[in-house]
Short mmCIF file of C-alpha atoms and ligand atoms in Angstrom, two decimals:
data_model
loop_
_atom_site.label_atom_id
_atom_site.label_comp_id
_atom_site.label_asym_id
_atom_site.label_seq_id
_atom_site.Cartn_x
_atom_site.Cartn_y
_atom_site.Cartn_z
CA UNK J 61 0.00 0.00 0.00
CA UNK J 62 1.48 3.24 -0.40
CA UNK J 63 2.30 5.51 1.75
CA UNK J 64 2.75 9.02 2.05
CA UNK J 65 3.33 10.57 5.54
CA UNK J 66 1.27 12.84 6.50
CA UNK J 67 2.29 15.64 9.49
CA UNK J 68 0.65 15.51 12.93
CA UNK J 69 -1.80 18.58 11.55
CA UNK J 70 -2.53 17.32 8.28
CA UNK J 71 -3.48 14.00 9.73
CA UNK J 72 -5.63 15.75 12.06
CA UNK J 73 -7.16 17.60 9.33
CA UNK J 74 -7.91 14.57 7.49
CA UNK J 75 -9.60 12.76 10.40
CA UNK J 76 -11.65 15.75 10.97
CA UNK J 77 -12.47 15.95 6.97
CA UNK J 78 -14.18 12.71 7.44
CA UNK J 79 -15.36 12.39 10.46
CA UNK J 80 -16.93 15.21 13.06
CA UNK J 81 -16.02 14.66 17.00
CA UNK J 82 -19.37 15.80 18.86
CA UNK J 83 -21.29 14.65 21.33
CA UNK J 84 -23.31 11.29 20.32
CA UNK J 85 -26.61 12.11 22.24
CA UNK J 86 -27.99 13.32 25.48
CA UNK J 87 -29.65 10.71 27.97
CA UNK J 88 -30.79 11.56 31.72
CA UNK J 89 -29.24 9.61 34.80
CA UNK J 90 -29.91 8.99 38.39
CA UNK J 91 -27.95 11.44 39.82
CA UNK J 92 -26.22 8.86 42.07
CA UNK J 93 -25.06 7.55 38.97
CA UNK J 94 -23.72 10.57 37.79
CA UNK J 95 -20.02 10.68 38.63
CA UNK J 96 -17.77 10.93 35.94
CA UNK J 97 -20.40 11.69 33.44
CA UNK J 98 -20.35 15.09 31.14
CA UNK J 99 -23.12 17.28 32.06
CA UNK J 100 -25.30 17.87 28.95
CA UNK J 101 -27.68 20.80 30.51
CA UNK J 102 -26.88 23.87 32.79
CA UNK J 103 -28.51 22.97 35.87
CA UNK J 104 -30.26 26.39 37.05
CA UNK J 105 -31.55 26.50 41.03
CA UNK J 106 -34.97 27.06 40.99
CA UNK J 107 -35.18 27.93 44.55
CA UNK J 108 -32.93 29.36 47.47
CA UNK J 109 -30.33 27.31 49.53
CA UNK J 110 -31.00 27.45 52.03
CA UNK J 111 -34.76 28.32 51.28
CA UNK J 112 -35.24 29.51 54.90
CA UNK J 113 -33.00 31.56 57.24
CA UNK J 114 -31.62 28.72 59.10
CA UNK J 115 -29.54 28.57 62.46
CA UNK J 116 -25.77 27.85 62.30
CA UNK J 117 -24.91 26.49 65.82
CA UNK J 118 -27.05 24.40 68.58
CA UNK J 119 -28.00 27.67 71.09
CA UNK J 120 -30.55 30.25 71.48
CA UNK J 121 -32.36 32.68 69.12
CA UNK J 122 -32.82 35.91 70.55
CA UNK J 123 -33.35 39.04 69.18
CA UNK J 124 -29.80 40.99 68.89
CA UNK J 125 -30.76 43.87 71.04
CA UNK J 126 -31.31 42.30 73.70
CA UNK J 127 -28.11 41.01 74.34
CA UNK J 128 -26.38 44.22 73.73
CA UNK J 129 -23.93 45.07 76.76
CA UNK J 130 -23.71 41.46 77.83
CA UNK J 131 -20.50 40.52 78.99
CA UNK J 132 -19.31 37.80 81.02
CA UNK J 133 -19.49 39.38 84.20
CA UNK J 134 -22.80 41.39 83.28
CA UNK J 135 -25.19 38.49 81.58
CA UNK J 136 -28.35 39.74 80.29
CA UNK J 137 -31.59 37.44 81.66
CA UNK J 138 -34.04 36.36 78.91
CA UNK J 139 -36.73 34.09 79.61
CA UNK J 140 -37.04 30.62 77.71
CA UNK J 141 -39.99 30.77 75.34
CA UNK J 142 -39.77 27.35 73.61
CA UNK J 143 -37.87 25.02 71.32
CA UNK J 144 -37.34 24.76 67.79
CA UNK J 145 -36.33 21.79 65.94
CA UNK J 146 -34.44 21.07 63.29
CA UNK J 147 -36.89 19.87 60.32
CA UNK J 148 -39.97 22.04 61.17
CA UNK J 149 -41.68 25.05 61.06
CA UNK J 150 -41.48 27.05 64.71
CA UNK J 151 -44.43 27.39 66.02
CA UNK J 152 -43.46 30.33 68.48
CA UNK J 153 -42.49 33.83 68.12
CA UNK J 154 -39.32 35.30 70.41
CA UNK J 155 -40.49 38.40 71.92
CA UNK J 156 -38.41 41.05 73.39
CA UNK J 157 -36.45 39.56 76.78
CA UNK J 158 -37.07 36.20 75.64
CA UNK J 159 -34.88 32.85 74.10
CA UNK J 160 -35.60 29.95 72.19
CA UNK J 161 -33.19 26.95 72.45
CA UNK J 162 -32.74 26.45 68.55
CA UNK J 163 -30.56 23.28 67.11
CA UNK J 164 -27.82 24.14 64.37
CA UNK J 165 -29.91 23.81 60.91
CA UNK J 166 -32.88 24.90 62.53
CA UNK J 167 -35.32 27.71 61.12
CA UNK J 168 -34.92 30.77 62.74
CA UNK J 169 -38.63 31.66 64.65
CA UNK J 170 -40.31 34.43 64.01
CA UNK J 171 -38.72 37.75 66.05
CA UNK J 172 -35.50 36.35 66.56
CA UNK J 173 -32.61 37.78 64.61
CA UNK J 174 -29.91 36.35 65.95
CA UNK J 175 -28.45 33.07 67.65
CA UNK J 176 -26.22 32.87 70.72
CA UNK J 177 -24.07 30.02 70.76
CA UNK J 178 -25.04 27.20 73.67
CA UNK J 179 -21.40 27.70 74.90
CA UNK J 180 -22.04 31.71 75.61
CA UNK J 181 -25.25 31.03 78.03
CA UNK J 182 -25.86 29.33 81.12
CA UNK J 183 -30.23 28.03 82.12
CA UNK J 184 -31.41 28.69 85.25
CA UNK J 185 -34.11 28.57 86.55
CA UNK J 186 -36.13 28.59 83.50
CA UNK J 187 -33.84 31.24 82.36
CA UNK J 188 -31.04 32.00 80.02
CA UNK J 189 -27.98 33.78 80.99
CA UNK J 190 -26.56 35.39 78.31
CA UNK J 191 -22.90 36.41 78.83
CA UNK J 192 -21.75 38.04 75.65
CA UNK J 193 -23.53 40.49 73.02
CA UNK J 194 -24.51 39.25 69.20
CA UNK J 195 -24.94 41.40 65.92
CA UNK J 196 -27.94 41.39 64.20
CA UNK J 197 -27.64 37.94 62.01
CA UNK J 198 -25.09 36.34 63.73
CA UNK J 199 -24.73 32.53 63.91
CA UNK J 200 -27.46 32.92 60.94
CA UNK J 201 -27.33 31.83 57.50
CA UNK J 202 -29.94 33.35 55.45
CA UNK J 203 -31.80 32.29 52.87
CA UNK J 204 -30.27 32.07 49.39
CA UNK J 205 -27.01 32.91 51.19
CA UNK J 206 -25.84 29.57 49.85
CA UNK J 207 -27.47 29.33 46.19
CA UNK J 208 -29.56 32.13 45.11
CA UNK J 209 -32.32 31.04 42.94
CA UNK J 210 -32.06 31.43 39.65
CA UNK J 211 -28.18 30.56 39.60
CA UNK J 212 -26.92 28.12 37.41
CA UNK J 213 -24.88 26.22 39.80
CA UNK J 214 -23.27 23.50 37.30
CA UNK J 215 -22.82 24.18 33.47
CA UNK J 216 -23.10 22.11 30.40
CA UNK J 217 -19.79 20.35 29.38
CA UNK J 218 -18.69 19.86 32.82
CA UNK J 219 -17.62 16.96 34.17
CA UNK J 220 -19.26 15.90 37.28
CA UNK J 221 -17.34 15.21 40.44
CA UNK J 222 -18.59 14.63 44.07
CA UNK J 223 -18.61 19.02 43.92
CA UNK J 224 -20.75 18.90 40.73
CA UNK J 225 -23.19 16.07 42.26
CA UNK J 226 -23.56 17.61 46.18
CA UNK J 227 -24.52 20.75 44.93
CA UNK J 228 -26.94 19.47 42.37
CA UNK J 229 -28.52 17.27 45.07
CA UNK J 230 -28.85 20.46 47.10
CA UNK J 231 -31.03 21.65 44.66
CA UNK J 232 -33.43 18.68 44.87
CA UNK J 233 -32.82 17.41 41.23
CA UNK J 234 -32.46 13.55 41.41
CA UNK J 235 -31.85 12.88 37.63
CA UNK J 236 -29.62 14.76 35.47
CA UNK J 237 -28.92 15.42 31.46
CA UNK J 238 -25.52 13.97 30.65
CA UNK J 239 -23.98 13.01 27.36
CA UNK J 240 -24.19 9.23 26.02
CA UNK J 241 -20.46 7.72 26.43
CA UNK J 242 -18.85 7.06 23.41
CA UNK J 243 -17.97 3.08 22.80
CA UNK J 244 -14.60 2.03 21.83
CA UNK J 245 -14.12 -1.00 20.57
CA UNK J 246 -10.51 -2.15 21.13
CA UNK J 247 -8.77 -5.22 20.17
CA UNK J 248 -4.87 -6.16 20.05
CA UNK J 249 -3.45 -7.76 17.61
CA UNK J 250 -0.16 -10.23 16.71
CA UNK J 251 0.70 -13.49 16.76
CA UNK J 252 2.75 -13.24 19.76
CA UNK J 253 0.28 -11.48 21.92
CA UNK J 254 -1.38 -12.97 24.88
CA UNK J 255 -4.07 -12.31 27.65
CA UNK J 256 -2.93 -11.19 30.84
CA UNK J 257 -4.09 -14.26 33.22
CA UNK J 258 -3.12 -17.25 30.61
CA UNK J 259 -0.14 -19.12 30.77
CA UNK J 260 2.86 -17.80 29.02
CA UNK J 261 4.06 -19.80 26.05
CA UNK J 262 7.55 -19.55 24.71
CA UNK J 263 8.42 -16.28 22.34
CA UNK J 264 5.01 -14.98 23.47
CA UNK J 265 4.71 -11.62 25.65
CA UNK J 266 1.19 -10.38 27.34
CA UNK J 267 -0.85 -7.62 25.71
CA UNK J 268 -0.24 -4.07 27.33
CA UNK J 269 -1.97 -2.35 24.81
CA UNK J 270 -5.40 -3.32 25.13
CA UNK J 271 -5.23 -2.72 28.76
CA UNK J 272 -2.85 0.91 28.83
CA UNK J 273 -5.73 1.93 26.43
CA UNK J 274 -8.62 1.03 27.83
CA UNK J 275 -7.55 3.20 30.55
CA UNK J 276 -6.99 5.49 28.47
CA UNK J 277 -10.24 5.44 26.81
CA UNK J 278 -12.22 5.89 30.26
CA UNK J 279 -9.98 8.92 31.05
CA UNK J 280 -11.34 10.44 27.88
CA UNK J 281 -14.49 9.74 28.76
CA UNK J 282 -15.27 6.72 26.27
CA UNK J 283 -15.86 2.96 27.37
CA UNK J 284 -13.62 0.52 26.12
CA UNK J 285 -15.21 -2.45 24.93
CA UNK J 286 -12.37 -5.12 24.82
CA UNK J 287 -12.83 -7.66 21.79
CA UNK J 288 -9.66 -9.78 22.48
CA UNK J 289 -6.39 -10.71 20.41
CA UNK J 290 -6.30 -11.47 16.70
CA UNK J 291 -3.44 -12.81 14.42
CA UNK J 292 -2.50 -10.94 11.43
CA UNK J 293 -4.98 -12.34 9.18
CA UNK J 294 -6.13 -10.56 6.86
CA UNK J 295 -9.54 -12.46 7.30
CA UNK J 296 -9.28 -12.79 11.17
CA UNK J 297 -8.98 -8.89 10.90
CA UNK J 298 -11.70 -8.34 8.83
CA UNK J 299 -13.87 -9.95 10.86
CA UNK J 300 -12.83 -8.51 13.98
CA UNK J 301 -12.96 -5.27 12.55
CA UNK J 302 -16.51 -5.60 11.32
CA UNK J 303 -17.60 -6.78 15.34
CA UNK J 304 -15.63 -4.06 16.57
CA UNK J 305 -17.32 -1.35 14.21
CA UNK J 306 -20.91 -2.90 15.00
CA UNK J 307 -20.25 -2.84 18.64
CA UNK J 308 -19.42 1.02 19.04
CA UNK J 309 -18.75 4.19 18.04
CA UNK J 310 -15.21 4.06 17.10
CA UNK J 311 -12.20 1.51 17.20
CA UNK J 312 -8.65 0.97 18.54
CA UNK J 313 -6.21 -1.44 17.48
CA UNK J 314 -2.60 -1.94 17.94
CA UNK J 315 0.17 -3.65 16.02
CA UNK J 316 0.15 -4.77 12.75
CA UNK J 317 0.54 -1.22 10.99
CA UNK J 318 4.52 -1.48 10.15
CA UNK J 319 5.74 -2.17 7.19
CA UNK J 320 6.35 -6.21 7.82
CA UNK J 321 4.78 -8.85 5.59
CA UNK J 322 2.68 -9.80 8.21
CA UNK J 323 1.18 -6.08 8.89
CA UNK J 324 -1.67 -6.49 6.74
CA UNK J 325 -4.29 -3.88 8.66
CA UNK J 326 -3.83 -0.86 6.42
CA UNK J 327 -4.97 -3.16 3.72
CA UNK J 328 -7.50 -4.70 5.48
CA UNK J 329 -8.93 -1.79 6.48
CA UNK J 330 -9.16 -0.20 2.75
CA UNK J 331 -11.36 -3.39 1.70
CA UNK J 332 -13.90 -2.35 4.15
CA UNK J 333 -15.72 0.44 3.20
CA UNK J 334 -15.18 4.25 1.72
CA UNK J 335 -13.94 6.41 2.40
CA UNK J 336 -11.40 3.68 4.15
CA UNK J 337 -7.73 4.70 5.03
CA UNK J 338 -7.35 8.44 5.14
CA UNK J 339 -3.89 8.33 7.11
CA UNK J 340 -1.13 5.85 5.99
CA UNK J 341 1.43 6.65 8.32
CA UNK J 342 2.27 10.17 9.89
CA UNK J 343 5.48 12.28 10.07
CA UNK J 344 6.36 11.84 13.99
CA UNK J 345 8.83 9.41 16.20
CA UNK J 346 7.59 7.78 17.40
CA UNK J 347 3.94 6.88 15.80
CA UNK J 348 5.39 6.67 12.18
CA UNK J 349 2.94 3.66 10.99
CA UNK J 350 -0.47 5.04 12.39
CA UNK J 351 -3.24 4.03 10.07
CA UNK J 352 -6.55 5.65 10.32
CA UNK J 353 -10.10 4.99 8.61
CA UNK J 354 -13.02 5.86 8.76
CA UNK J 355 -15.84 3.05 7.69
CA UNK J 356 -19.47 3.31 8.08
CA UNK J 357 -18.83 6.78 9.28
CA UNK J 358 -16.55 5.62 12.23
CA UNK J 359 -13.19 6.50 12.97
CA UNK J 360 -10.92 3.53 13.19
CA UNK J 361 -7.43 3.89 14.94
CA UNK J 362 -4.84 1.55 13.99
CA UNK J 363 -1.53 2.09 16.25
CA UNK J 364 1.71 1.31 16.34
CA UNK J 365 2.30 -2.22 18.71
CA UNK J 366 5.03 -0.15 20.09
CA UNK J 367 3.30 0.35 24.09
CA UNK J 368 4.72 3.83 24.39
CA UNK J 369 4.04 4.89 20.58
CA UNK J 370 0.80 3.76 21.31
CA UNK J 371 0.07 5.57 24.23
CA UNK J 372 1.56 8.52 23.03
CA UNK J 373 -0.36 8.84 19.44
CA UNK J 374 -3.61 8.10 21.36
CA UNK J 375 -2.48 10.65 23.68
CA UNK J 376 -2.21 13.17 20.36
CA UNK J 377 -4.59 12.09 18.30
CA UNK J 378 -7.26 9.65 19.66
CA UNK J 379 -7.85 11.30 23.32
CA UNK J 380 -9.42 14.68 21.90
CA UNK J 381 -11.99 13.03 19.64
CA UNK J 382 -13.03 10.82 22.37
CA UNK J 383 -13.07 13.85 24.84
CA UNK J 384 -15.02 15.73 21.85
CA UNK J 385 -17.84 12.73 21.12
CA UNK J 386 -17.94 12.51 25.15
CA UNK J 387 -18.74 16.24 25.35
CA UNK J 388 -16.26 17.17 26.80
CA UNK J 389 -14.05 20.28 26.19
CA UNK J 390 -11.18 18.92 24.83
CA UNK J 391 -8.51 19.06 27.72
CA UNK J 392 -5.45 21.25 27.08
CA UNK J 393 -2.26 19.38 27.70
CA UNK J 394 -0.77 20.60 31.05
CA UNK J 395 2.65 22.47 30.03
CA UNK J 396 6.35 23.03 32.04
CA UNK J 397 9.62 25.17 31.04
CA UNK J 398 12.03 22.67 31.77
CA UNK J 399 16.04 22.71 30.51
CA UNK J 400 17.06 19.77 29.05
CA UNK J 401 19.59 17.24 30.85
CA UNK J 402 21.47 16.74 27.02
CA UNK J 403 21.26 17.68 23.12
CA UNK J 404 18.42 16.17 21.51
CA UNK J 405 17.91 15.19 18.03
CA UNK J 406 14.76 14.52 16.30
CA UNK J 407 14.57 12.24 13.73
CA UNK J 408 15.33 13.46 10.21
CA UNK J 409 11.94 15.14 8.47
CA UNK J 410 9.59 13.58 11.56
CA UNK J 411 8.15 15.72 14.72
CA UNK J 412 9.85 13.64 17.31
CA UNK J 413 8.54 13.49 20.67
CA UNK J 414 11.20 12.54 23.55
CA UNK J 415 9.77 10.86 26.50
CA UNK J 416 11.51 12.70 29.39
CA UNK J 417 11.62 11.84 33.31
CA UNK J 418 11.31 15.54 34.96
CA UNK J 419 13.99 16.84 38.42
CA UNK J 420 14.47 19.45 40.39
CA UNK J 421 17.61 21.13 40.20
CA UNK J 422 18.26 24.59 41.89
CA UNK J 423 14.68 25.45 41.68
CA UNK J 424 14.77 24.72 37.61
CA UNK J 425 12.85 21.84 36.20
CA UNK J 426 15.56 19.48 34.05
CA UNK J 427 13.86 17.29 31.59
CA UNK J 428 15.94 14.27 31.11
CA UNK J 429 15.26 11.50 28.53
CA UNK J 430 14.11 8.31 29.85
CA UNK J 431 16.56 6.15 28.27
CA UNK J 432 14.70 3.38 25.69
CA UNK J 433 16.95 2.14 23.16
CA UNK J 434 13.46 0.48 20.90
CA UNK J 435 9.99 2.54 21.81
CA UNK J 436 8.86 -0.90 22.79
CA UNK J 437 9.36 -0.75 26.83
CA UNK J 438 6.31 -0.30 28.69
CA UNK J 439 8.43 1.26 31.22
CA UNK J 440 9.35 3.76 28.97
CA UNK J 441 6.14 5.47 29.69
CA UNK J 442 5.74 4.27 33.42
CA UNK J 443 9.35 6.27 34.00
CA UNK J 444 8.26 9.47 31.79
CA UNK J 445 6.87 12.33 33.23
CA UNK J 446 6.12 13.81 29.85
CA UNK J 447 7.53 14.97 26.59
CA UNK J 448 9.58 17.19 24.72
CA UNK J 449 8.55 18.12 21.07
CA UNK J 450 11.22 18.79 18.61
CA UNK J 451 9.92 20.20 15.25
CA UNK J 452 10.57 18.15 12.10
CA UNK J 453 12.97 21.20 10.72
CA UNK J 454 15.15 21.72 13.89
CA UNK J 455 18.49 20.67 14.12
CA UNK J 456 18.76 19.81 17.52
CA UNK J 457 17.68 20.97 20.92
CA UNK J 458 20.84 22.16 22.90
CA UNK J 459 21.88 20.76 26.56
CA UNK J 460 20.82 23.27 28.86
CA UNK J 461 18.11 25.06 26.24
CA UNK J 462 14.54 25.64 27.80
CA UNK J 463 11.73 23.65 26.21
CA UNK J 464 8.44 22.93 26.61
CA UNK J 465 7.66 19.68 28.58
CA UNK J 466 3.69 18.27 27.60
CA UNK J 467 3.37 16.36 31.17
CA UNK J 468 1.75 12.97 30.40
CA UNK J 469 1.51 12.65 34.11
CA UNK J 470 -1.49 15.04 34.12
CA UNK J 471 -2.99 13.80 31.14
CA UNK J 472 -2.87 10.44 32.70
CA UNK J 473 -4.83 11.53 36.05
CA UNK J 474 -2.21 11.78 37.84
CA UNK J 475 0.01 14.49 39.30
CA UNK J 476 3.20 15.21 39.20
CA UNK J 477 5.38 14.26 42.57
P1 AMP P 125 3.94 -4.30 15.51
O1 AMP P 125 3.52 -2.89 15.31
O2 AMP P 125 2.82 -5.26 15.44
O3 AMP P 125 5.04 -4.66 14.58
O4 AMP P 125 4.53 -4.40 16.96
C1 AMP P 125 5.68 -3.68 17.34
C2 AMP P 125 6.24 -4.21 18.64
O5 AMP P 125 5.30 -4.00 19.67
C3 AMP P 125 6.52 -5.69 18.65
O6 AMP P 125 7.69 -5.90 19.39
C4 AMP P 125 5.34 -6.29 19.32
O7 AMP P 125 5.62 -7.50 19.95
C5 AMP P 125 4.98 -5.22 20.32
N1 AMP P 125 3.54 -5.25 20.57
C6 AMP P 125 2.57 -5.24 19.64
N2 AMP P 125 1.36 -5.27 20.21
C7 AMP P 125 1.56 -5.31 21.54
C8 AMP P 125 0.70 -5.37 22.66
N3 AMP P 125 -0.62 -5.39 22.52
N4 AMP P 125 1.26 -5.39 23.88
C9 AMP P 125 2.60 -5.36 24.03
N5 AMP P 125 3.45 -5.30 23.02
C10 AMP P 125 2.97 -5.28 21.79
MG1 MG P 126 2.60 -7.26 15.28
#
């Protein structure tokens, strides 16, 4: 098949020329199923949180005046006129020279403007002791203080956390509008590949891919929905393929896309429908053999078996239009100024990424390659904190130059040490 690199941006262009990232539908949820998911409505408070003025400590509501030039050694005498609650409407009114005991969350009674805290008073006799003065709304929260109604308290795109989901619950909604995930079918394949969990056979090694990028697939926001390993056949392909594309929404794969005799998926894939392959390989190091198609209108990735070119292209390529058809905005990649620990080179006419491991040193970041040898090593990317991007038409970065370091430790939920 041939080939004709395209750049990182013209293969984006292409993808986006044949297929358009957005959101795949709207459903509603229970909002205690809600976490995680992309809100697909602004959620507006149609009343006032709290939606009475509500006590903020277990004491006595009084009104204010009364209490003014109580000191510790001077307590001002107000006569107990009831209790009130917490859940219920008071029934009484506090007069002037009177107290109501009051419970923290409780609705202030009529007439009483303030609360003294339990800790400030002393009963006796049927009487409160009041030994220190209160403002007009103290130890009160008043209504709407909290959410005003009318506010939009969560907005549409956002992803919902336990934050998101306490203060929707606040507002008494129980279901919510979120976006559909997007399905990702993702298979591995090779002939030397095997499940995690079965017994090892000689010259065979266990399948990272299908597992790194499943997790990477549910950080995007997609589901992963894991078809197995195939052989390179071009039949056994074909027919995976053709499950994978009825299953969901889009498709990963991994291996198979070099230039061996037994890489067969570019041409497997251009037997399967139109338009079929729109990238054949793309300018970058590593990530040189990515394949993309799009079939039935649905994007299919085909990456590199390399672990961390795999990773990595998803992280470039694949990630946003997962993030996009999850509604999400995409997410920007997290950025450093770092100097680098030696001269870099890229590789000649290809945007090279280096996979860097990040220090400290004299309150400068140094970005230091994480040595590799092949981009096969799994631990390549388990070392890396991020990378470095060298442009295709740069000689070399210089020891000691500033660069920009993309942290894949971010973009992979978690943060940096
Ligand atoms: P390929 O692109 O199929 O030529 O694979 C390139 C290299 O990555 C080979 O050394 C493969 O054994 C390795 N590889 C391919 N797929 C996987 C996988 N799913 N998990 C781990 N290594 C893989
Ligand atoms: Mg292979």
């Amino acid at each position: 098949m041939f080939r004709r690199l395209l750049t990182l941006e013209e293969a984006k262009q292409a993808i986006q020329k044949y297929f358009e990232a957005k959101p795949l539908g709207v459903e509603e949820t229970p909002l205690l199923e809600a976490f995680n998911r992309v809100l697909a409505e602004d959620v507006v408070a149609e009343m006032d949180i709290p939606s009475f003025n509500r006590s903020t400590v277990d004491g006595y509501a009084v009104k204010a005046e009364d209490t003014f030039g109580a000191a510790e050694n001077k307590p001002a005498k107000l006569k107990l006129c009831g209790t009130v609650n917490v859940g219920e409407k008071p029934k009484i009114t506090v007069k002037r020279g009177t107290a109501a005991e009051i419970m923290t969350g409780a609705p202030m009674p009529e007439g009483a403007d303030a609360v003294v805290m339990f800790e400030d008073t002393e009963r006796k006799n049927g009487e409160v002791y009041v030994y220190t003065a209160v403002t007009k709304d103290e130890n009160v929260m008043k209504a709407g203080a909290d959410i005003k109604r009318g506010e939009t308290i969560a907005r549409q795109g956002q992803f919902l956390t336990s934050r998101e989901i306490g203060a929707i619950a606040a507002v008494g909604r129980a279901k919510v509008k979120v976006y559909k995930i997007p399905k990702v079918a993702i298979f591995s394949t090779g002939a030397e590949i095997t499940e995690p969990g079965k017994p090892l056979a000689p010259g065979k090694i266990y399948d990272i891919n299908a597992y790194s990028l499943s997790a990477a697939i549910q950080e995007s926001g997609g589901k992963p929905v894991y078809l197995g390993v195939f052989p390179d056949d071009p039949v056994e392909l074909e027919k995976a393929l053709k499950t994978a594309l009825a299953s969901a929404d889009m498709v990963v794969t991994s291996g198979g896309v070099s230039v061996g005799p037994r890489d067969v998926m570019p041409t497997t894939l251009s037997q399967l429908g139109k338009p079929g392959v729109i990238v054949c390989g793309i300018a970058t190091k590593p990530g040189k053999p990515t394949t993309v198609a799009v079939i039935s209108g649905k994007p299919v990735f085909a990456l590199p078996g390399h672990p961390t070119s795999a990773l990595l292209i998803f992280h470039l390529l694949v990630r946003p239009i997962i993030e996009r058809a999850a509604g999400k905005k995409p997410t920007e990649n997290t950025t450093i100024k770092a100097l680098t620990s030696v001269r870099m080179f890229p590789a000649r006419g290809r945007k090279t990424f280096v996979t860097v491991k990040l220090k400290r040193d004299s309150g400068r970041w140094v970005a230091e390659p994480v040595p590799t040898g092949l981009s096969g090593a799994i631990t390549t990317i388990l070392r890396a904190d991020g990378f470095v991007e060298i442009p295709e038409n740069q000689q070399f970065v210089d020891e000691g130059e500033e660069v920009t370091v993309y942290l894949l430790r971010k973009a992979l939920g978690e943060n940096l040490a």
